[in-house]
Every structure is written in structure tokens, then in C-alpha cells.
Coordinates of C-alpha atoms in Angstrom, one line a residue:
M1205 CA -21.7 0.2 -33.6
D1206 CA -23.4 3.3 -35.8
A1207 CA -23.0 3.6 -39.4
M1208 CA -20.8 6.9 -38.8
N1209 CA -18.3 5.9 -37.4
T1210 CA -18.4 2.0 -38.9
A1211 CA -17.4 3.8 -42.0
H1212 CA -14.5 5.8 -40.1
A1213 CA -13.2 2.1 -38.7
S1214 CA -13.4 1.1 -42.4
A1215 CA -12.0 4.2 -44.3
R1216 CA -7.9 3.8 -43.7
T1217 CA -5.6 1.0 -43.1
A1218 CA -5.4 -0.2 -39.4
D1219 CA -2.2 -0.9 -38.0
L1220 CA -3.5 -4.6 -36.8
V1221 CA -7.2 -6.0 -37.0
V1222 CA -8.1 -9.0 -34.9
E1223 CA -10.6 -11.3 -35.7
G1224 CA -13.7 -13.0 -34.3
G1225 CA -12.5 -13.8 -31.2
R1226 CA -15.1 -13.1 -27.7
L1227 CA -13.8 -9.5 -26.9
V1228 CA -14.9 -8.7 -22.9
T1229 CA -15.4 -5.8 -22.8
P1230 CA -16.4 -3.4 -20.2
E1231 CA -20.0 -4.2 -21.6
G1232 CA -19.7 -7.2 -22.0
V1233 CA -18.6 -10.8 -23.8
R1234 CA -19.7 -10.7 -27.2
E1235 CA -18.2 -12.2 -31.0
G1236 CA -16.9 -9.2 -32.7
T1237 CA -13.3 -8.0 -34.3
V1238 CA -11.2 -5.1 -32.9
V1239 CA -9.3 -2.5 -35.1
I1240 CA -5.7 -1.1 -34.0
R1241 CA -4.5 2.0 -35.3
D1242 CA -1.6 4.6 -33.6
G1243 CA -1.2 2.2 -30.7
R1244 CA -4.2 2.8 -29.0
I1245 CA -8.0 0.4 -30.1
D1246 CA -9.7 2.3 -32.6
A1247 CA -13.3 0.8 -32.9
L1248 CA -15.0 -2.6 -31.9
L1249 CA -16.3 -3.7 -34.6
A1250 CA -19.9 -6.3 -34.0
V1251 CA -20.0 -9.3 -36.6
G1252 CA -20.9 -8.9 -40.2
E1253 CA -19.8 -5.0 -39.5
P1254 CA -17.0 -4.3 -42.4
A1255 CA -12.6 -4.5 -41.0
P1256 CA -10.0 -2.2 -42.3
A1257 CA -7.7 -3.6 -44.8
G1258 CA -4.1 -4.0 -42.6
P1259 CA -2.5 -6.6 -41.0
R1260 CA -4.9 -9.6 -39.7
L1261 CA -4.6 -11.2 -36.5
D1262 CA -6.7 -15.1 -35.7
A1263 CA -8.3 -15.0 -32.7
V1264 CA -11.1 -17.8 -33.2
G1265 CA -12.3 -19.5 -29.8
R1266 CA -10.5 -17.6 -28.0
Y1267 CA -11.3 -14.6 -25.2
V1268 CA -9.2 -10.5 -26.1
L1269 CA -8.9 -9.9 -23.2
P1270 CA -7.3 -6.3 -22.6
G1271 CA -3.8 -6.5 -22.0
L1272 CA -3.8 -7.4 -18.4
I1273 CA -1.5 -5.3 -15.0
D1274 CA -0.2 -7.6 -12.3
S1275 CA -0.2 -4.6 -9.7
H1276 CA 1.8 -6.8 -7.4
V1277 CA 5.3 -7.5 -8.8
H1278 CA 8.8 -7.6 -7.7
F1279 CA 11.3 -7.4 -10.6
R1280 CA 14.4 -7.1 -8.4
T1281 CA 16.5 -4.0 -9.8
P1282 CA 18.6 -1.8 -8.4
G1283 CA 20.4 -4.5 -6.2
L1284 CA 18.6 -8.0 -6.0
E1285 CA 19.7 -8.4 -9.8
Y1286 CA 20.9 -11.6 -8.7
K1287 CA 17.9 -13.5 -8.7
E1288 CA 15.4 -11.1 -11.2
D1289 CA 16.1 -8.0 -13.5
W1290 CA 13.9 -6.3 -15.5
E1291 CA 14.2 -8.0 -19.1
H1292 CA 13.9 -11.4 -16.7
G1293 CA 10.3 -10.6 -15.1
S1294 CA 9.5 -8.2 -17.8
R1295 CA 9.3 -11.4 -20.4
A1296 CA 8.0 -13.6 -17.7
A1297 CA 5.0 -11.0 -17.9
I1298 CA 4.5 -10.7 -22.0
A1299 CA 3.8 -14.7 -21.5
G1300 CA 1.1 -14.5 -19.5
G1301 CA -0.8 -11.9 -20.7
V1302 CA 0.5 -9.2 -18.8
T1303 CA 1.1 -5.8 -20.5
T1304 CA 1.1 -3.4 -17.5
V1305 CA 3.3 -3.9 -13.9
V1306 CA 3.2 -2.0 -10.6
D1307 CA 6.6 -3.2 -9.1
M1308 CA 7.1 -2.7 -5.1
P1309 CA 10.6 -0.8 -3.5
N1310 CA 12.1 -3.5 -1.9
T1311 CA 15.0 -3.0 -3.2
R1312 CA 19.0 -2.0 -2.7
P1313 CA 18.6 0.7 -2.0
A1314 CA 15.4 0.5 -1.5
A1315 CA 12.6 3.4 -3.6
L1316 CA 11.8 5.0 -0.1
D1317 CA 11.6 9.1 -1.7
E1318 CA 10.9 10.6 -4.9
T1319 CA 15.4 10.9 -5.5
A1320 CA 15.1 7.1 -5.4
V1321 CA 12.1 6.0 -7.6
R1322 CA 13.5 8.5 -10.5
D1323 CA 16.6 6.5 -10.1
K1324 CA 14.3 3.5 -10.7
A1325 CA 13.3 4.8 -13.4
R1326 CA 16.3 5.7 -15.1
I1327 CA 18.2 2.4 -14.7
V1328 CA 14.8 0.5 -16.5
E1329 CA 14.0 2.6 -19.1
G1330 CA 15.3 0.6 -22.4
R1331 CA 14.5 -2.9 -21.1
S1332 CA 11.6 -3.5 -19.9
W1333 CA 9.1 -5.0 -22.7
V1334 CA 6.0 -3.9 -20.1
D1335 CA 4.7 0.1 -18.9
H1336 CA 4.8 0.1 -15.4
R1337 CA 4.5 2.2 -12.4
F1338 CA 5.9 1.9 -9.1
H1339 CA 5.0 2.1 -5.3
I1340 CA 7.2 3.9 -3.2
G1341 CA 8.4 2.7 0.2
A1342 CA 6.4 4.4 3.1
D1343 CA 9.5 5.2 4.8
P1344 CA 8.1 4.6 9.0
D1345 CA 11.0 7.8 10.0
R1346 CA 9.5 9.8 7.1
P1347 CA 6.1 9.3 7.3
G1348 CA 5.7 12.4 6.7
L1349 CA 6.8 12.6 3.0
L1350 CA 3.3 11.2 1.8
A1351 CA 1.6 13.9 2.6
S1352 CA 3.0 15.8 -0.5
L1353 CA 4.2 12.5 -3.2
D1354 CA 4.3 13.7 -6.5
P1355 CA 1.2 11.3 -8.2
A1356 CA 3.9 11.3 -11.5
V1357 CA 6.4 9.7 -9.3
A1358 CA 4.1 8.0 -7.4
T1359 CA 0.3 7.2 -6.2
S1360 CA 1.2 4.6 -3.9
A1361 CA 2.9 3.0 -1.0
K1362 CA 4.1 0.1 0.1
V1363 CA 3.8 -0.6 3.4
F1364 CA 5.7 -3.4 5.8
M1365 CA 3.6 -3.8 8.5
A1366 CA 5.8 -7.1 9.5
G1367 CA 9.4 -7.9 7.6
H1368 CA 10.8 -10.6 6.2
H1369 CA 14.1 -11.4 3.9
T1370 CA 13.9 -8.6 1.7
A1371 CA 11.5 -5.3 3.9
P1372 CA 13.4 -2.6 4.3
V1373 CA 11.9 -1.1 7.1
V1374 CA 9.0 -2.0 8.8
F1375 CA 6.2 -0.2 11.0
R1376 CA 6.8 -1.6 14.4
E1377 CA 5.1 1.9 16.7
D1378 CA 1.8 2.5 16.4
R1379 CA 2.8 6.0 16.1
Q1380 CA 4.3 6.0 12.8
L1381 CA 1.5 3.6 11.9
A1382 CA -0.8 6.9 11.7
A1383 CA 1.3 8.8 11.0
A1384 CA 1.9 7.6 8.1
F1385 CA -1.8 7.1 7.4
E1386 CA -2.7 10.8 8.2
A1387 CA -0.2 11.7 5.4
A1388 CA -0.7 9.3 3.2
A1389 CA -4.4 10.5 3.2
L1390 CA -3.5 14.2 3.2
G1391 CA -1.6 13.8 0.6
D1392 CA -5.0 11.7 -1.6
V1393 CA -2.1 8.5 -1.6
Q1394 CA -3.4 4.8 -1.6
L1395 CA -1.4 2.5 0.6
V1396 CA -0.7 -0.8 -0.3
L1397 CA 0.0 -2.9 2.7
H1398 CA 1.1 -6.0 3.8
A1399 CA -0.8 -6.6 6.8
E1400 CA 0.6 -8.8 9.7
A1401 CA 1.7 -7.6 12.8
Q1402 CA 5.2 -8.0 13.3
H1403 CA 5.0 -7.2 17.9
V1404 CA 2.5 -10.6 17.0
F1405 CA 5.0 -12.5 15.5
D1406 CA 7.7 -11.4 18.2
L1407 CA 5.7 -12.3 21.1
L1408 CA 5.6 -16.0 19.2
D1409 CA 9.4 -15.9 18.4
G1410 CA 10.1 -15.2 22.0
W1411 CA 8.0 -18.3 23.3
R1412 CA 8.3 -20.9 20.3
G1413 CA 11.7 -19.5 18.9
E1414 CA 12.2 -20.4 14.5
P1415 CA 10.7 -24.4 12.6
R1416 CA 12.4 -26.2 12.1
S1417 CA 10.6 -28.5 9.5
Y1418 CA 8.0 -26.7 6.6
A1419 CA 4.9 -28.4 8.9
G1420 CA 6.1 -25.7 11.1
Y1421 CA 6.3 -23.3 9.3
E1422 CA 2.5 -22.1 8.7
P1423 CA 1.6 -21.9 13.3
H1424 CA 5.0 -19.9 12.9
R1425 CA 3.2 -16.9 10.9
P1426 CA -0.1 -17.8 11.8
R1427 CA -3.2 -16.1 10.6
T1428 CA -3.3 -13.8 14.4
G1429 CA -1.1 -11.9 13.1
A1430 CA -3.1 -11.0 10.3
I1431 CA -6.3 -10.7 12.0
V1432 CA -4.8 -8.0 14.3
A1433 CA -2.6 -6.1 12.0
V1434 CA -5.8 -6.2 9.7
A1435 CA -8.4 -5.4 12.3
R1436 CA -6.1 -2.4 13.2
V1437 CA -5.9 -0.9 9.9
I1438 CA -9.7 -0.7 9.1
E1439 CA -9.4 1.4 12.1
L1440 CA -6.8 3.6 10.7
V1441 CA -9.0 3.9 7.7
R1442 CA -11.5 5.1 10.1
T1443 CA -9.7 8.0 12.0
H1444 CA -7.6 9.3 8.8
G1445 CA -10.4 7.9 6.5
T1446 CA -7.2 6.9 4.2
R1447 CA -6.9 4.8 0.8
A1448 CA -6.0 1.2 2.1
H1449 CA -5.1 -2.1 -0.1
V1450 CA -3.7 -5.2 1.4
L1451 CA -2.0 -7.2 -0.5
H1452 CA -1.8 -10.8 -0.1
A1453 CA -5.1 -11.6 1.6
S1454 CA -4.4 -15.1 3.1
T1455 CA -7.3 -15.8 5.6
A1456 CA -10.7 -16.8 5.8
E1457 CA -10.9 -13.7 8.8
E1458 CA -8.7 -10.9 7.3
V1459 CA -11.8 -11.7 4.0
D1460 CA -14.6 -11.4 6.7
L1461 CA -13.3 -8.1 8.1
L1462 CA -12.2 -6.5 4.9
T1463 CA -16.1 -7.3 3.0
A1464 CA -17.5 -5.4 5.9
A1465 CA -15.5 -2.3 6.4
A1466 CA -16.3 -2.3 2.7
A1467 CA -20.2 -2.3 3.3
E1468 CA -19.2 0.0 6.0
G1469 CA -18.6 2.3 2.8
L1470 CA -14.4 2.6 4.8
P1471 CA -11.8 3.2 1.5
V1472 CA -10.4 -0.6 2.3
T1473 CA -10.2 -3.4 -0.6
F1474 CA -8.2 -5.6 -1.1
E1475 CA -6.3 -8.1 -3.4
V1476 CA -5.9 -11.9 -3.6
T1477 CA -2.5 -13.7 -4.7
G1478 CA -2.4 -17.0 -7.3
H1479 CA -0.8 -18.7 -4.5
H1480 CA -3.0 -18.4 -2.2
L1481 CA -6.1 -19.5 -4.1
S1482 CA -3.1 -22.5 -5.6
F1483 CA -1.7 -24.3 -3.3
T1484 CA -2.7 -25.3 0.9
D1485 CA -0.5 -25.3 3.8
A1486 CA -0.5 -29.3 2.7
D1487 CA 1.2 -28.4 -0.1
T1488 CA 3.6 -26.5 1.7
C1489 CA 3.9 -29.4 3.8
R1490 CA 4.9 -32.1 0.9
R1491 CA 6.8 -29.3 -1.4
G1492 CA 8.6 -27.4 1.0
P1493 CA 10.7 -24.0 0.6
R1494 CA 9.0 -23.8 -3.3
T1495 CA 5.7 -22.8 -1.2
R1496 CA 6.9 -21.1 1.8
L1497 CA 5.8 -17.5 1.1
S1498 CA 5.1 -14.4 3.7
P1499 CA 1.9 -14.0 4.6
A1500 CA 1.9 -18.4 5.1
I1501 CA -0.5 -20.5 2.5
R1502 CA -3.2 -21.0 5.4
A1503 CA -5.8 -23.8 5.3
Q1504 CA -8.1 -25.1 2.4
R1505 CA -11.4 -23.5 4.1
D1506 CA -9.4 -20.4 3.6
Q1507 CA -8.7 -20.1 0.1
D1508 CA -13.0 -21.5 -0.2
R1509 CA -13.4 -18.3 1.6
L1510 CA -11.1 -16.7 -0.9
W1511 CA -12.2 -17.9 -3.9
E1512 CA -15.3 -17.0 -3.3
A1513 CA -14.4 -13.5 -2.6
V1514 CA -13.3 -13.9 -5.7
L1515 CA -16.3 -15.6 -7.1
T1516 CA -18.0 -12.9 -5.6
G1517 CA -16.0 -9.1 -7.0
Q1518 CA -15.3 -9.0 -3.2
A1519 CA -11.7 -9.0 -4.5
A1520 CA -10.4 -5.9 -5.7
T1521 CA -7.5 -7.1 -7.9
A1522 CA -5.6 -10.7 -8.3
G1523 CA -1.2 -10.0 -7.9
S1524 CA 1.1 -12.7 -8.5
D1525 CA 3.6 -11.0 -6.1
H1526 CA 6.3 -12.2 -8.3
A1527 CA 9.6 -12.5 -5.8
P1528 CA 11.8 -15.0 -7.2
H1529 CA 14.5 -16.1 -5.1
T1530 CA 17.8 -18.6 -5.9
V1531 CA 17.2 -22.3 -5.3
E1532 CA 20.1 -22.5 -3.2
E1533 CA 18.6 -19.7 -1.2
K1534 CA 15.0 -21.5 -2.1
N1535 CA 17.0 -24.7 -0.2
R1536 CA 18.3 -23.8 2.9
P1537 CA 16.8 -24.6 6.6
P1538 CA 13.3 -24.0 7.3
A1539 CA 14.2 -20.9 10.0
E1540 CA 16.5 -18.9 6.6
A1541 CA 14.9 -19.5 3.4
P1542 CA 13.7 -16.5 2.1
P1543 CA 10.0 -16.4 1.8
G1544 CA 8.8 -15.8 -1.9
L1545 CA 8.6 -18.1 -5.1
P1546 CA 8.2 -16.1 -8.7
G1547 CA 4.5 -16.1 -10.3
V1548 CA 3.8 -13.0 -12.8
Q1549 CA 3.8 -15.3 -15.7
E1550 CA 2.0 -18.4 -14.9
L1551 CA -1.3 -15.9 -12.6
A1552 CA -3.4 -15.7 -15.8
G1553 CA -3.3 -19.4 -15.5
A1554 CA -3.7 -19.8 -12.3
L1555 CA -6.9 -18.6 -11.8
W1556 CA -8.6 -19.4 -15.0
T1557 CA -7.8 -22.7 -13.8
G1558 CA -9.2 -22.2 -10.4
L1559 CA -12.0 -20.7 -12.4
M1560 CA -13.0 -23.8 -13.9
A1561 CA -12.8 -26.1 -11.2
R1562 CA -14.9 -23.9 -9.3
G1563 CA -17.1 -23.9 -11.4
A1564 CA -16.8 -21.1 -13.8
G1565 CA -17.0 -23.7 -17.1
D1566 CA -20.4 -24.1 -16.9
D1567 CA -20.0 -19.9 -17.4
A1568 CA -17.0 -19.1 -19.5
D1569 CA -18.0 -15.5 -19.7
G1570 CA -17.8 -15.3 -16.7
A1571 CA -14.7 -16.1 -15.4
A1572 CA -13.6 -14.0 -18.3
R1573 CA -14.9 -11.2 -16.9
H1574 CA -14.0 -12.1 -13.1
L1575 CA -10.2 -11.7 -15.4
A1576 CA -11.0 -8.5 -16.7
R1577 CA -11.7 -6.9 -13.7
L1578 CA -9.2 -8.9 -11.4
M1579 CA -6.7 -7.6 -14.0
G1580 CA -7.6 -5.1 -15.4
S1581 CA -10.2 -2.8 -14.3
G1582 CA -9.5 -3.4 -10.4
P1583 CA -6.0 -2.6 -10.6
A1584 CA -6.2 0.0 -13.4
D1585 CA -8.8 1.7 -11.5
L1586 CA -6.8 1.4 -8.3
F1587 CA -4.0 3.1 -9.2
R1588 CA -4.7 5.5 -12.2
L1589 CA -3.4 3.4 -14.6
P1590 CA -4.9 5.4 -17.5
G1591 CA -6.0 3.9 -21.0
K1592 CA -5.3 0.8 -19.3
G1593 CA -7.6 -2.5 -18.3
R1594 CA -10.3 -2.4 -20.7
L1595 CA -11.2 -3.1 -23.9
A1596 CA -12.5 -0.2 -24.5
V1597 CA -12.8 2.3 -28.1
G1598 CA -10.1 4.5 -27.2
A1599 CA -7.4 2.2 -24.5
D1600 CA -3.9 1.5 -25.4
A1601 CA -4.0 -1.5 -27.2
D1602 CA -2.7 -4.4 -25.6
L1603 CA -4.0 -7.7 -25.6
A1604 CA -3.9 -10.7 -24.1
L1605 CA -5.6 -14.2 -26.1
L1606 CA -6.5 -16.1 -24.1
D1607 CA -7.8 -20.3 -25.5
P1608 CA -9.4 -20.7 -22.5
D1609 CA -10.0 -25.2 -23.4
H1610 CA -6.2 -25.6 -23.5
R1611 CA -4.4 -28.3 -21.1
W1612 CA -0.8 -27.9 -21.0
Q1613 CA 2.1 -28.1 -18.1
L1614 CA 4.1 -25.5 -16.9
A1615 CA 8.0 -26.7 -17.9
A1616 CA 11.3 -25.7 -17.1
D1617 CA 12.1 -24.5 -20.4
T1618 CA 9.5 -22.2 -20.6
I1619 CA 10.1 -20.3 -17.1
E1620 CA 11.0 -17.0 -18.4
A1621 CA 11.8 -15.4 -15.4
K1622 CA 15.6 -15.3 -14.3
C1623 CA 14.9 -17.9 -11.9
G1624 CA 14.8 -20.7 -13.2
W1625 CA 12.4 -22.3 -11.5
S1626 CA 8.2 -22.4 -10.9
A1627 CA 5.5 -23.9 -8.0
Y1628 CA 3.7 -24.6 -10.6
E1629 CA 6.3 -26.6 -12.6
G1630 CA 4.1 -30.2 -13.6
W1631 CA 0.6 -28.5 -13.0
V1632 CA -2.2 -29.1 -15.7
F1633 CA -3.5 -25.7 -16.6
T1634 CA -6.6 -25.7 -18.2
G1635 CA -6.5 -22.3 -20.5
R1636 CA -3.9 -20.3 -21.5
V1637 CA -2.7 -17.2 -22.5
T1638 CA -1.8 -17.5 -26.3
T1639 CA -0.9 -14.3 -27.9
T1640 CA 0.2 -10.7 -26.2
V1641 CA -0.4 -7.8 -28.5
K1642 CA 1.5 -4.4 -26.3
A1643 CA 1.0 -1.6 -28.1
G1644 CA -0.4 -2.8 -31.2
R1645 CA 2.2 -5.2 -31.6
P1646 CA 2.4 -8.6 -31.5
V1647 CA 4.7 -8.9 -28.5
W1648 CA 4.9 -12.7 -27.6
D1649 CA 3.2 -15.7 -29.0
A1650 CA 3.1 -19.4 -27.3
G1651 CA 4.5 -21.0 -30.7
S1652 CA 6.7 -18.5 -31.7
G1653 CA 7.6 -17.1 -28.9
F1654 CA 9.3 -13.1 -28.6
A1655 CA 9.3 -10.7 -31.5
G1656 CA 10.4 -7.4 -31.4
T1657 CA 12.3 -5.9 -28.5
P1658 CA 11.4 -4.2 -25.2
A1659 CA 9.4 -1.3 -25.5
G1660 CA 7.4 -0.9 -21.7
R1661 CA 7.6 2.3 -21.3
L1662 CA 6.6 4.5 -17.4
L1663 CA 3.0 5.5 -17.5
P1664 CA 1.9 8.6 -17.0
P1665 CA -0.2 10.1 -14.4
A1666 CA -3.4 9.6 -13.9
P1667 CA -5.0 12.3 -16.1
A1668 CA -6.2 14.8 -13.1
A1669 CA -2.9 14.8 -11.2
T1670 CA -1.2 18.0 -11.7
G1671 CA 3.0 18.3 -10.9
R1672 CA 6.1 17.9 -11.8
S1673 CA 6.5 15.6 -14.3
L1674 CA 9.4 11.4 -14.1
S1675 CA 11.7 12.1 -16.7
V1676 CA 14.0 8.9 -17.3
A1677 CA 15.8 11.6 -19.6
G1678 CA 16.8 14.3 -17.6
R1679 CA 20.1 14.0 -15.2

């Protein structure tokens, strides 16, 4: 920082000064101090530069990350609040260092048009600890809606190519899917896809029937469905130029296809999830419903390929697919138990633990950059979240302080999700978010818990977007 900026940064009292941490910035990782004023990062000071007066937050021994983004959550509001709700889900997010989420549309009623998204925004107003946006649901009966989607309402749309317990609509006909890709390209809408082929699963179900055990669950929803669906997605992207983001990639073959398509210049990206990076099909055989997921947890070789995608930068985002169900629901017989688990609180810890186990402990700064990309700049860029995802002057003052060496276990009484359980209970994590700062205010600390009240806001459209405002106050 030059002398003029240093003088400005130290001229007036700060709202918060975060001292002594390792700052994970777009330019690299370095020791320094974060100066916060008016809810934004006002300065990033090097060691030795004078800091202004103001409240102090000690970050010695910790990485200072941008507030993390989880672009794949199901907070179940409206209609399914008995499983999860925005207060519990957003508290779980804050306890995991996540300060911004993008919520999925498969609620009751489903958010399949602008009116439904506006209604959801009104319900959430005043109840959220985190800033938020919404994925609208692509409707196979009305795919043309995406061509004129107001970016103030949503800039992304969820496409279900296969069904499960909470999927509101499924694209079963190829003409409907092609129409959605065409309309999304016209409306500059980012598609996010559950890319498994329902017709493949229907064919296999007619031959094999329902699974009778958890050992039979992965073969019941095999990699074949994912590979076929991803190949079709790539073909449609090539035809229409649509931006497509494949969610929860689960197989080595998907990753290879999507990486090759991106190398060709096609606008395709993909997400990895904490549970596909943390568990294998052997865990589902042992743990049963807690890791019954859709897409299914795959083999060790698939997990290895997903980690390769993380470490080489091929994966664009990491999401939790936070999708709680009650214990009673999960304990149904294998053919009836709904897929999904809570994960927004656990995601950053699971990623960091995996990075350390995969050799990144020799380059912790590099691991911190991976985390800041997958849960920061990656989703911020993809989903047009202004002010988010980067530790930079002018950005929103959302921070996650990570102790990289802290070893701890997730106990049931620390789970913030409404369902009250986690597949990670008893895990020994390496690395923990110890403090979360939202809009320049510490809102959670591992020692003292929550502070303040929910003050999350609906994020405005990115600066380049035009159109009507999404007002949660207007009626």
C-alpha cells in the first residue's frame, strides 16, 4: 500500500481491525491486517503498516478467508420447514464460515417462476443470518420462461434431469431439455443441473427392481445415468452456447468429459460436494441412510478423481448440497429413505481435512487458496454475486477465520441444522473455522457462539444486470 493509502487507512477510527492473520487475497497469501469500515473492507495493510483505532479481532495463527459461499443449499422454505428452515440453515452456514448461500427451488410450492421466487424472498426476509440469492426452477412445461428471466429475481436455473423424493419436476423429454437450453442461452441464464438420466434409471428399475439393502443402492443408481446425462449436456451446450454448471459430479468419467469440454472452450463447469469427497460406497454399506445420496456415493477411484479435479483447478465450485431430512425419514427401508444430508456447517472443515490428507499440508497457503477459490471467487463469478468471494479492498466485509491445525470432532450438540444429525459425527477434523465476520461484525465464534440477530440480505443483481428490482418489501 502506498503512503497516501496508508495515511487514509489510519486517519479515522475503523469499525473493526482484524490483526495478525494470514490474508488469503486474489494476489496470494501474506501476513497482514484487515481494516473494516461501513460494512466493507477499507484497507489491507502489510505487516508494520499503521492501523487505525477501533475494535480489534486477533487472527494470529489463522487464515483470514473471504466469507465463504455455498451455492448449493436446500433450506426447505417454504413448505418443508419440518426438515429445515432458514433460521437453522443459515445458523449452520455461519458456524461453518459460510456468509452467502444460493438456495435451490425444490420447495412446496416449488420456485418455478418469478412470482414464487419473490414470495420466497418475502418469507425469508428478516430470518436469515446469511446473504442469499435463489436458483429458480426450470419448468419442463414452460422452458421459455428462461428467455426473459429478470436477473433481479434469479440469474440461474436448476434443471432436474432425474427425479427423487423432493424433485418437483423432471425433464423427461429431450425436446423439453433442448428448449430449456435454448431459452437459457437467449436469457443469459446460468443452468445448474442435476445431471442423471431418468430414462436410464427407469430402464434399470424395470429390470432390477428396488434395492433391498444399502449395499445395493449405488448399483440401483449407477454411474451410467450420470455419464449419459453429462454427455447430453455437453452436446446441448455445443449446440446452443448455454452456460451449464453440473452439480455434485460423482464419477471419474463425468469429470473427464466436463474437463475435456471446457478445454475445447465450451462454457461448462462443475461442482464437487463435501460428501463425495469424504465418503465412498463402502461407507454407505456400513452407515446406511446417513450417506444415501443422489447422486449416489461412488467408489474410491471416483473420489480420487474428484480430488484431482480440486487440486488441479478443474472443479469450479464446492457445494454442500445441504439437504436435511428427519431421522425418522432417513430410517425408512432402503427403497424409501430419502437421499440427502446436512452439510453447510461441515463443508469447509471437510474440504480442509481432505486437503491436508491429500498432501496439501506441505503447502497450507496453497490449500487456503483452493478453499478461497472453490467457496469464494468461483461461485461469486459463476453466479454474479457482487462484493463477494474475494478478500479485497471494496469487497463486502465478510470473513472466515480458519485455524489450520486445530483438531476437533463434530458433536451432536453443536449441530445447528434443524434435523439435529450429521454424517460427520465422530469425524476428527483437521482445521476449523473459529470466527465468522458478517458485514464487518463478528457474528459467531467457536468459543462464545452467536452474537447479534439475523441480518442477512437478499443480494442485488450484479452491476451489469438490468431490469426490475426484486423487492421483498413491495406487496
